mmCIF file of C-alpha atoms and ligand atoms in Angstrom:
data_model
loop_
_atom_site.group_PDB
_atom_site.id
_atom_site.type_symbol
_atom_site.label_atom_id
_atom_site.label_comp_id
_atom_site.label_asym_id
_atom_site.label_seq_id
_atom_site.Cartn_x
_atom_site.Cartn_y
_atom_site.Cartn_z
ATOM 1 C CA MET A 1 21.809 -14.403 53.951
ATOM 2 C CA HIS A 2 21.264 -12.290 50.883
ATOM 3 C CA GLU A 3 21.340 -8.571 50.321
ATOM 4 C CA VAL A 4 19.134 -8.386 47.233
ATOM 5 C CA VAL A 5 16.519 -10.853 46.038
ATOM 6 C CA THR A 6 15.310 -10.438 42.460
ATOM 7 C CA ILE A 7 12.219 -12.197 41.068
ATOM 8 C CA GLY A 8 11.608 -12.647 37.346
ATOM 9 C CA GLU A 9 12.077 -14.802 34.299
ATOM 10 C CA SER A 10 15.437 -15.694 32.817
ATOM 11 C CA LEU A 11 15.607 -16.918 29.277
ATOM 12 C CA VAL A 12 18.177 -18.499 27.090
ATOM 13 C CA ALA A 13 19.100 -15.874 24.493
ATOM 14 C CA LEU A 14 20.472 -16.851 21.104
ATOM 15 C CA ILE A 15 22.852 -14.262 19.662
ATOM 16 C CA PRO A 16 23.428 -14.367 15.894
ATOM 17 C CA ASP A 17 27.001 -14.224 14.665
ATOM 18 C CA SER A 18 26.129 -11.824 11.842
ATOM 19 C CA HIS A 19 24.285 -8.543 11.471
ATOM 20 C CA THR A 20 21.528 -9.521 9.104
ATOM 21 C CA LYS A 21 17.968 -10.832 9.114
ATOM 22 C CA LEU A 22 17.558 -14.025 11.128
ATOM 23 C CA ARG A 23 16.585 -15.964 7.993
ATOM 24 C CA TYR A 24 20.161 -15.564 6.758
ATOM 25 C CA VAL A 25 21.886 -16.378 10.065
ATOM 26 C CA ASN A 26 23.368 -19.856 10.456
ATOM 27 C CA THR A 27 25.329 -19.623 13.688
ATOM 28 C CA PHE A 28 24.270 -18.427 17.112
ATOM 29 C CA SER A 29 25.882 -18.338 20.531
ATOM 30 C CA LYS A 30 23.781 -18.892 23.607
ATOM 31 C CA VAL A 31 23.791 -16.723 26.718
ATOM 32 C CA VAL A 32 21.455 -16.145 29.648
ATOM 33 C CA ALA A 33 19.144 -13.101 29.539
ATOM 34 C CA GLY A 34 16.509 -11.782 31.903
ATOM 35 C CA ALA A 35 16.180 -8.378 33.486
ATOM 36 C CA GLU A 36 16.096 -9.524 37.109
ATOM 37 C CA SER A 37 18.873 -12.098 36.842
ATOM 38 C CA ASN A 38 20.959 -9.477 34.986
ATOM 39 C CA VAL A 39 20.647 -7.223 38.039
ATOM 40 C CA ALA A 40 21.600 -10.132 40.306
ATOM 41 C CA VAL A 41 24.660 -10.934 38.165
ATOM 42 C CA GLY A 42 25.782 -7.286 38.186
ATOM 43 C CA LEU A 43 25.466 -7.127 41.964
ATOM 44 C CA ALA A 44 27.271 -10.437 42.464
ATOM 45 C CA LYS A 45 30.117 -9.271 40.226
ATOM 46 C CA LEU A 46 30.438 -6.203 42.435
ATOM 47 C CA GLY A 47 30.773 -8.460 45.477
ATOM 48 C CA HIS A 48 27.197 -8.374 46.829
ATOM 49 C CA LYS A 49 25.055 -11.316 47.864
ATOM 50 C CA ALA A 50 22.334 -11.518 45.254
ATOM 51 C CA SER A 51 19.662 -14.188 44.934
ATOM 52 C CA TRP A 52 17.403 -14.840 41.998
ATOM 53 C CA LEU A 53 14.009 -16.435 42.629
ATOM 54 C CA SER A 54 12.176 -17.933 39.661
ATOM 55 C CA LYS A 55 11.194 -21.095 37.813
ATOM 56 C CA VAL A 56 12.954 -22.796 34.931
ATOM 57 C CA GLY A 57 12.009 -25.894 33.003
ATOM 58 C CA ALA A 58 13.471 -29.199 34.162
ATOM 59 C CA ASP A 59 15.170 -29.283 30.777
ATOM 60 C CA GLU A 60 18.674 -28.755 29.426
ATOM 61 C CA LEU A 61 18.142 -25.005 29.033
ATOM 62 C CA GLY A 62 16.928 -24.758 32.622
ATOM 63 C CA HIS A 63 20.062 -26.503 33.864
ATOM 64 C CA TYR A 64 22.120 -24.182 31.673
ATOM 65 C CA VAL A 65 20.501 -21.023 33.129
ATOM 66 C CA ILE A 66 21.065 -22.164 36.712
ATOM 67 C CA ARG A 67 24.628 -23.253 35.996
ATOM 68 C CA GLU A 68 25.548 -19.917 34.383
ATOM 69 C CA LEU A 69 23.981 -17.782 37.095
ATOM 70 C CA ARG A 70 25.688 -19.820 39.813
ATOM 71 C CA ALA A 71 28.980 -19.454 37.992
ATOM 72 C CA GLU A 72 28.527 -15.685 38.168
ATOM 73 C CA GLY A 73 28.021 -15.904 41.928
ATOM 74 C CA VAL A 74 24.224 -15.594 42.069
ATOM 75 C CA ASP A 75 22.382 -17.667 44.691
ATOM 76 C CA THR A 76 19.848 -19.870 42.872
ATOM 77 C CA SER A 77 18.821 -21.973 45.868
ATOM 78 C CA ALA A 78 15.198 -20.750 45.706
ATOM 79 C CA VAL A 79 14.750 -21.519 41.993
ATOM 80 C CA ILE A 80 12.060 -24.099 41.203
ATOM 81 C CA MET A 81 12.558 -26.598 38.378
ATOM 82 C CA ASP A 82 9.294 -27.381 36.607
ATOM 83 C CA SER A 83 8.862 -30.654 34.719
ATOM 84 C CA ASP A 84 5.669 -29.523 33.008
ATOM 85 C CA HIS A 85 6.795 -26.286 31.357
ATOM 86 C CA PRO A 86 9.885 -25.345 29.334
ATOM 87 C CA THR A 87 12.541 -22.717 29.945
ATOM 88 C CA GLY A 88 11.803 -19.582 27.908
ATOM 89 C CA LEU A 89 13.846 -18.641 24.873
ATOM 90 C CA MET A 90 14.568 -15.420 23.024
ATOM 91 C CA ILE A 91 16.489 -14.679 19.855
ATOM 92 C CA LYS A 92 18.221 -11.382 19.186
ATOM 93 C CA GLU A 93 18.536 -9.885 15.714
ATOM 94 C CA PHE A 94 20.941 -7.142 14.662
ATOM 95 C CA THR A 95 20.505 -5.042 11.544
ATOM 96 C CA PRO A 96 23.657 -3.922 9.685
ATOM 97 C CA SER A 97 23.329 -0.586 11.538
ATOM 98 C CA LEU A 98 23.421 -2.525 14.835
ATOM 99 C CA GLN A 99 19.796 -1.856 15.737
ATOM 100 C CA SER A 100 18.750 -4.749 18.046
ATOM 101 C CA SER A 101 15.408 -6.599 17.945
ATOM 102 C CA VAL A 102 14.241 -9.381 20.183
ATOM 103 C CA TYR A 103 11.914 -12.305 19.404
ATOM 104 C CA TYR A 104 10.391 -14.148 22.358
ATOM 105 C CA TYR A 105 9.478 -17.842 22.598
ATOM 106 C CA ARG A 106 8.300 -17.743 26.199
ATOM 107 C CA LYS A 107 4.505 -18.165 26.227
ATOM 108 C CA GLY A 108 3.661 -20.927 28.716
ATOM 109 C CA SER A 109 7.243 -20.998 30.003
ATOM 110 C CA ALA A 110 8.025 -22.361 33.474
ATOM 111 C CA ALA A 111 8.674 -18.860 34.862
ATOM 112 C CA SER A 112 5.319 -17.600 33.592
ATOM 113 C CA THR A 113 3.572 -20.146 35.846
ATOM 114 C CA LEU A 114 5.150 -18.807 39.069
ATOM 115 C CA SER A 115 2.374 -18.295 41.613
ATOM 116 C CA VAL A 116 1.987 -16.740 45.068
ATOM 117 C CA ASP A 117 1.784 -20.113 46.841
ATOM 118 C CA GLU A 118 5.233 -21.039 45.472
ATOM 119 C CA ILE A 119 6.990 -18.039 47.047
ATOM 120 C CA ASP A 120 9.258 -18.821 49.987
ATOM 121 C CA TRP A 121 8.359 -15.931 52.305
ATOM 122 C CA ASP A 122 11.060 -16.763 54.868
ATOM 123 C CA PHE A 123 13.620 -16.551 52.100
ATOM 124 C CA LEU A 124 12.295 -13.131 51.026
ATOM 125 C CA ARG A 125 12.176 -11.894 54.605
ATOM 126 C CA LYS A 126 15.986 -12.127 54.801
ATOM 127 C CA ALA A 127 16.478 -9.629 51.950
ATOM 128 C CA LYS A 128 17.724 -6.081 52.441
ATOM 129 C CA ILE A 129 16.193 -5.099 49.090
ATOM 130 C CA ILE A 130 13.684 -6.908 46.850
ATOM 131 C CA HIS A 131 14.011 -5.948 43.190
ATOM 132 C CA ILE A 132 11.454 -6.715 40.455
ATOM 133 C CA SER A 133 10.912 -5.293 36.997
ATOM 134 C CA GLY A 134 7.688 -4.646 35.107
ATOM 135 C CA ILE A 135 8.478 -7.599 32.837
ATOM 136 C CA THR A 136 7.397 -10.060 35.536
ATOM 137 C CA PRO A 137 3.744 -8.897 35.842
ATOM 138 C CA ALA A 138 3.490 -8.948 32.038
ATOM 139 C CA LEU A 139 4.170 -12.689 31.900
ATOM 140 C CA SER A 140 0.829 -14.039 33.180
ATOM 141 C CA PRO A 141 -1.986 -13.283 35.636
ATOM 142 C CA SER A 142 -0.264 -15.434 38.293
ATOM 143 C CA CYS A 143 3.032 -13.536 37.860
ATOM 144 C CA LYS A 144 1.142 -10.246 38.075
ATOM 145 C CA GLU A 145 -0.335 -11.408 41.383
ATOM 146 C CA VAL A 146 3.113 -12.458 42.623
ATOM 147 C CA VAL A 147 4.498 -8.968 41.992
ATOM 148 C CA GLU A 148 1.595 -7.205 43.696
ATOM 149 C CA VAL A 149 1.632 -9.519 46.720
ATOM 150 C CA VAL A 150 5.436 -9.381 47.064
ATOM 151 C CA ALA A 151 5.407 -5.565 46.843
ATOM 152 C CA ARG A 152 2.792 -5.379 49.610
ATOM 153 C CA PHE A 153 4.725 -7.967 51.659
ATOM 154 C CA ALA A 154 7.902 -5.872 51.326
ATOM 155 C CA LYS A 155 6.059 -2.772 52.526
ATOM 156 C CA LYS A 156 4.595 -4.637 55.511
ATOM 157 C CA GLU A 157 7.966 -6.141 56.445
ATOM 158 C CA GLY A 158 9.830 -2.841 55.974
ATOM 159 C CA ILE A 159 12.023 -4.297 53.205
ATOM 160 C CA PRO A 160 12.808 -1.700 50.515
ATOM 161 C CA PHE A 161 11.089 -2.648 47.268
ATOM 162 C CA SER A 162 13.045 -1.644 44.176
ATOM 163 C CA PHE A 163 11.062 -1.378 40.967
ATOM 164 C CA ASP A 164 12.032 -0.845 37.332
ATOM 165 C CA PRO A 165 8.963 -0.672 35.047
ATOM 166 C CA ASN A 166 10.956 -2.114 32.106
ATOM 167 C CA ILE A 167 8.043 -1.805 29.677
ATOM 168 C CA ARG A 168 8.197 -4.514 27.002
ATOM 169 C CA LYS A 169 5.734 -3.643 24.248
ATOM 170 C CA LYS A 170 5.905 -7.162 22.804
ATOM 171 C CA LEU A 171 4.533 -8.649 26.030
ATOM 172 C CA TRP A 172 1.370 -6.622 26.556
ATOM 173 C CA SER A 173 -0.657 -3.642 25.407
ATOM 174 C CA MET A 174 0.245 -0.141 26.546
ATOM 175 C CA GLU A 175 -3.106 0.123 28.336
ATOM 176 C CA GLU A 176 -2.452 -3.065 30.343
ATOM 177 C CA ALA A 177 1.093 -1.956 31.123
ATOM 178 C CA ILE A 178 -0.038 1.460 32.384
ATOM 179 C CA GLU A 179 -2.893 -0.007 34.430
ATOM 180 C CA THR A 180 -0.659 -2.597 36.100
ATOM 181 C CA LEU A 181 2.617 -0.723 36.533
ATOM 182 C CA THR A 182 1.477 2.704 37.704
ATOM 183 C CA PRO A 183 0.030 1.502 41.066
ATOM 184 C CA LEU A 184 3.295 -0.315 41.822
ATOM 185 C CA PHE A 185 5.118 3.026 42.155
ATOM 186 C CA SER A 186 3.234 3.724 45.393
ATOM 187 C CA LEU A 187 4.521 0.455 46.899
ATOM 188 C CA ALA A 188 8.136 1.077 45.884
ATOM 189 C CA ASP A 189 10.925 2.674 47.899
ATOM 190 C CA LEU A 190 13.313 2.807 44.982
ATOM 191 C CA VAL A 191 12.212 3.439 41.398
ATOM 192 C CA LEU A 192 14.698 3.050 38.562
ATOM 193 C CA LEU A 193 13.090 3.957 35.253
ATOM 194 C CA GLY A 194 13.894 5.120 31.730
ATOM 195 C CA ASP A 195 12.812 8.482 30.347
ATOM 196 C CA GLU A 196 10.501 6.875 27.753
ATOM 197 C CA GLU A 197 8.831 4.880 30.526
ATOM 198 C CA ALA A 198 8.410 8.015 32.603
ATOM 199 C CA GLN A 199 6.660 9.669 29.659
ATOM 200 C CA ILE A 200 4.305 6.689 29.247
ATOM 201 C CA LEU A 201 3.558 6.093 32.928
ATOM 202 C CA LEU A 202 3.812 9.561 34.460
ATOM 203 C CA GLY A 203 3.069 11.800 31.479
ATOM 204 C CA THR A 204 6.427 13.610 31.572
ATOM 205 C CA ASP A 205 10.101 12.887 31.018
ATOM 206 C CA THR A 206 11.355 16.151 32.483
ATOM 207 C CA PRO A 207 13.719 14.880 35.180
ATOM 208 C CA GLU A 208 12.704 17.331 37.916
ATOM 209 C CA GLU A 209 9.000 16.611 37.313
ATOM 210 C CA VAL A 210 9.490 12.823 37.247
ATOM 211 C CA VAL A 211 11.373 12.925 40.527
ATOM 212 C CA SER A 212 8.818 15.203 42.163
ATOM 213 C CA ILE A 213 5.842 13.035 41.077
ATOM 214 C CA LEU A 214 7.511 9.868 42.367
ATOM 215 C CA HIS A 215 8.520 11.435 45.696
ATOM 216 C CA GLN A 216 4.900 12.554 46.112
ATOM 217 C CA LYS A 217 3.856 8.925 45.649
ATOM 218 C CA GLY A 218 6.114 7.995 48.580
ATOM 219 C CA VAL A 219 9.150 6.752 46.617
ATOM 220 C CA SER A 220 12.263 7.667 48.602
ATOM 221 C CA THR A 221 14.911 7.141 45.913
ATOM 222 C CA VAL A 222 14.591 7.740 42.182
ATOM 223 C CA ALA A 223 16.986 7.058 39.325
ATOM 224 C CA LEU A 224 15.818 8.316 35.939
ATOM 225 C CA LYS A 225 17.908 6.675 33.222
ATOM 226 C CA LEU A 226 18.516 9.010 30.288
ATOM 227 C CA GLY A 227 20.426 6.662 27.962
ATOM 228 C CA GLU A 228 23.367 8.362 26.284
ATOM 229 C CA LYS A 229 22.622 11.514 28.288
ATOM 230 C CA GLY A 230 23.328 9.761 31.607
ATOM 231 C CA ALA A 231 20.896 9.828 34.501
ATOM 232 C CA TYR A 232 19.149 12.044 37.038
ATOM 233 C CA VAL A 233 19.028 10.732 40.599
ATOM 234 C CA SER A 234 17.341 11.937 43.750
ATOM 235 C CA ASP A 235 16.896 10.796 47.346
ATOM 236 C CA GLY A 236 14.533 13.613 48.230
ATOM 237 C CA LYS A 237 17.321 15.573 49.931
ATOM 238 C CA SER A 238 19.463 16.240 46.884
ATOM 239 C CA ALA A 239 19.161 15.570 43.157
ATOM 240 C CA HIS A 240 21.971 15.293 40.610
ATOM 241 C CA TYR A 241 22.510 14.956 36.887
ATOM 242 C CA ILE A 242 24.987 12.162 36.220
ATOM 243 C CA ALA A 243 26.903 12.256 32.939
ATOM 244 C CA ALA A 244 27.108 9.077 30.868
ATOM 245 C CA HIS A 245 30.349 7.160 30.823
ATOM 246 C CA GLN A 246 31.896 7.038 27.346
ATOM 247 C CA VAL A 247 32.022 3.653 25.586
ATOM 248 C CA THR A 248 31.708 2.036 22.175
ATOM 249 C CA VAL A 249 28.168 0.698 21.853
ATOM 250 C CA VAL A 250 27.720 -2.856 20.530
ATOM 251 C CA ASP A 251 24.291 -3.816 21.954
ATOM 252 C CA THR A 252 22.248 -1.608 24.281
ATOM 253 C CA ILE A 253 20.071 -4.458 25.662
ATOM 254 C CA GLY A 254 20.877 -4.998 29.328
ATOM 255 C CA ALA A 255 22.205 -1.479 29.966
ATOM 256 C CA GLY A 256 19.285 -0.550 32.208
ATOM 257 C CA ASP A 257 19.712 -3.681 34.341
ATOM 258 C CA ALA A 258 23.442 -3.022 34.664
ATOM 259 C CA PHE A 259 22.679 0.545 35.766
ATOM 260 C CA ASN A 260 20.307 -0.870 38.381
ATOM 261 C CA ALA A 261 22.996 -3.243 39.671
ATOM 262 C CA GLY A 262 25.549 -0.439 40.076
ATOM 263 C CA PHE A 263 23.003 1.901 41.627
ATOM 264 C CA LEU A 264 21.706 -0.699 44.108
ATOM 265 C CA ALA A 265 25.285 -1.649 45.004
ATOM 266 C CA GLY A 266 25.841 1.990 45.932
ATOM 267 C CA ILE A 267 22.672 2.008 48.052
ATOM 268 C CA LEU A 268 23.768 -1.189 49.867
ATOM 269 C CA GLU A 269 27.157 0.383 50.522
ATOM 270 C CA GLY A 270 25.546 3.508 51.999
ATOM 271 C CA LYS A 271 27.063 5.778 49.343
ATOM 272 C CA PRO A 272 25.696 9.293 48.688
ATOM 273 C CA ILE A 273 23.028 9.323 45.995
ATOM 274 C CA GLU A 274 25.318 11.049 43.472
ATOM 275 C CA VAL A 275 27.885 8.259 43.867
ATOM 276 C CA CYS A 276 25.127 5.622 43.462
ATOM 277 C CA GLY A 277 24.218 7.368 40.206
ATOM 278 C CA ARG A 278 27.818 7.261 38.986
ATOM 279 C CA MET A 279 28.102 3.599 39.913
ATOM 280 C CA GLY A 280 24.955 2.929 37.878
ATOM 281 C CA ALA A 281 26.182 4.950 34.904
ATOM 282 C CA ILE A 282 29.511 3.104 34.792
ATOM 283 C CA MET A 283 27.886 -0.333 35.017
ATOM 284 C CA GLY A 284 25.320 0.636 32.337
ATOM 285 C CA ALA A 285 28.059 1.801 30.005
ATOM 286 C CA LEU A 286 30.145 -1.337 30.458
ATOM 287 C CA ALA A 287 27.127 -3.531 29.605
ATOM 288 C CA VAL A 288 26.668 -2.046 26.124
ATOM 289 C CA GLY A 289 30.162 -2.989 24.987
ATOM 290 C CA SER A 290 29.253 -6.686 24.560
ATOM 291 C CA TYR A 291 26.482 -8.649 22.792
ATOM 292 C CA GLY A 292 25.212 -10.513 25.864
ATOM 293 C CA ASP A 293 23.450 -8.616 28.656
ATOM 294 C CA THR A 294 26.028 -9.281 31.382
ATOM 295 C CA GLU A 295 29.221 -10.478 29.693
ATOM 296 C CA GLY A 296 30.628 -6.939 29.614
ATOM 297 C CA LEU A 297 30.051 -6.322 33.314
ATOM 298 C CA PRO A 298 33.198 -5.848 35.381
ATOM 299 C CA ASP A 299 34.183 -7.590 38.557
ATOM 300 C CA ARG A 300 34.803 -5.386 41.565
ATOM 301 C CA SER A 301 38.448 -4.581 40.937
ATOM 302 C CA ALA A 302 37.841 -3.656 37.293
ATOM 303 C CA PHE A 303 34.843 -1.576 38.343
ATOM 304 C CA ASP A 304 36.803 0.248 41.043
ATOM 305 C CA ALA A 305 39.562 1.009 38.556
ATOM 306 C CA VAL A 306 37.061 2.719 36.253
ATOM 307 C CA MET A 307 35.293 4.443 39.138
ATOM 308 C CA HIS A 308 38.461 5.866 40.636
ATOM 309 C CA ASN A 309 40.159 6.864 37.400
ATOM 310 C CA THR A 310 37.076 8.749 36.345
ATOM 311 C CA GLN A 311 37.092 12.068 38.124
ATOM 312 C CA GLU A 312 34.629 13.550 35.722
ATOM 313 C CA VAL A 313 32.482 11.150 33.724
ATOM 314 C CA GLN A 314 32.085 12.546 30.244
ATOM 315 C CA ARG A 315 30.527 11.636 26.946
HETATM 316 O O1 KDG B 401 16.731 -5.821 30.104
HETATM 317 C C1 KDG B 401 17.205 -6.843 29.276
HETATM 318 C C2 KDG B 401 16.123 -7.843 29.160
HETATM 319 O O2 KDG B 401 15.074 -7.275 28.456
HETATM 320 C C3 KDG B 401 16.530 -9.079 28.446
HETATM 321 O O3 KDG B 401 17.592 -9.704 29.100
HETATM 322 C C4 KDG B 401 15.451 -10.077 28.300
HETATM 323 O O4 KDG B 401 14.334 -10.033 30.384
HETATM 324 C C5 KDG B 401 14.289 -9.908 29.194
HETATM 325 C C6 KDG B 401 13.036 -9.573 28.598
HETATM 326 O O5 KDG B 401 12.068 -10.099 29.076
HETATM 327 O O6 KDG B 401 12.981 -8.764 27.671
#
């Protein structure tokens, strides 16, 4: 049994040990990255049953990804190992001012070859929520088809489909992203998006307008992530501004996925929408305090300590 199934590519990420151009870096650490597996890790750390469905290469990096995700408590039983394609790789770069960049080496990766006939529908049917980000359809035509077919399957089966557009400009053109991602809103029950993405896909980043447009498209629950300004969340009955939780920022990559994990944990626990928003904001803030995407995420007791000591979340 699983509560949330996420589908998307995980990569091995190399993190430089110094804040300079990659040409001058000699030492890297390796961690696992990937928007959907980040959400699964965040949920598992909070005590929820999260599964990650994907493909990795039948190579050392593929074994590493599976081993790490399992160690964090994520179910990887549906992951396919592919002998013909490699595990994807990305390298982060930090400028002296801590601005992060990402370089991808993922074209033709195992995950990008995932196709509809490889999906285990019985496995998906057991989910309480299916979560996918807009990175997955950007990977290849077959991945795009997987996302569209899974979203329609979720609707037919009455399984809430949670969608984060996660626009990655390095993976496709803006036109392709808009054309592919916008129709997915109408198939989603939960939409978790950033304000820049709202501007690109919906033509506005005004929180009340974003929420109203998405509710009109049939989305029941919306979380608009506003970065250092917090979030705006709505379930159609009430809407709330959620203040950001104060932290020292080291690397902002992964914050959105961490927010999603906290928010979805709140939904699974039947919490009021405002509390789901606070859970998301706390998880998002804790993710930016470390260089990897998920290393800063708390386990349940550490999370509860922050949640309960924080009467008013301030920045
Ligand atoms: O949200 C963080 C992700 O962007 C990162 O972990 C890598 O999934 C990734 C991607 O494709 O950019």
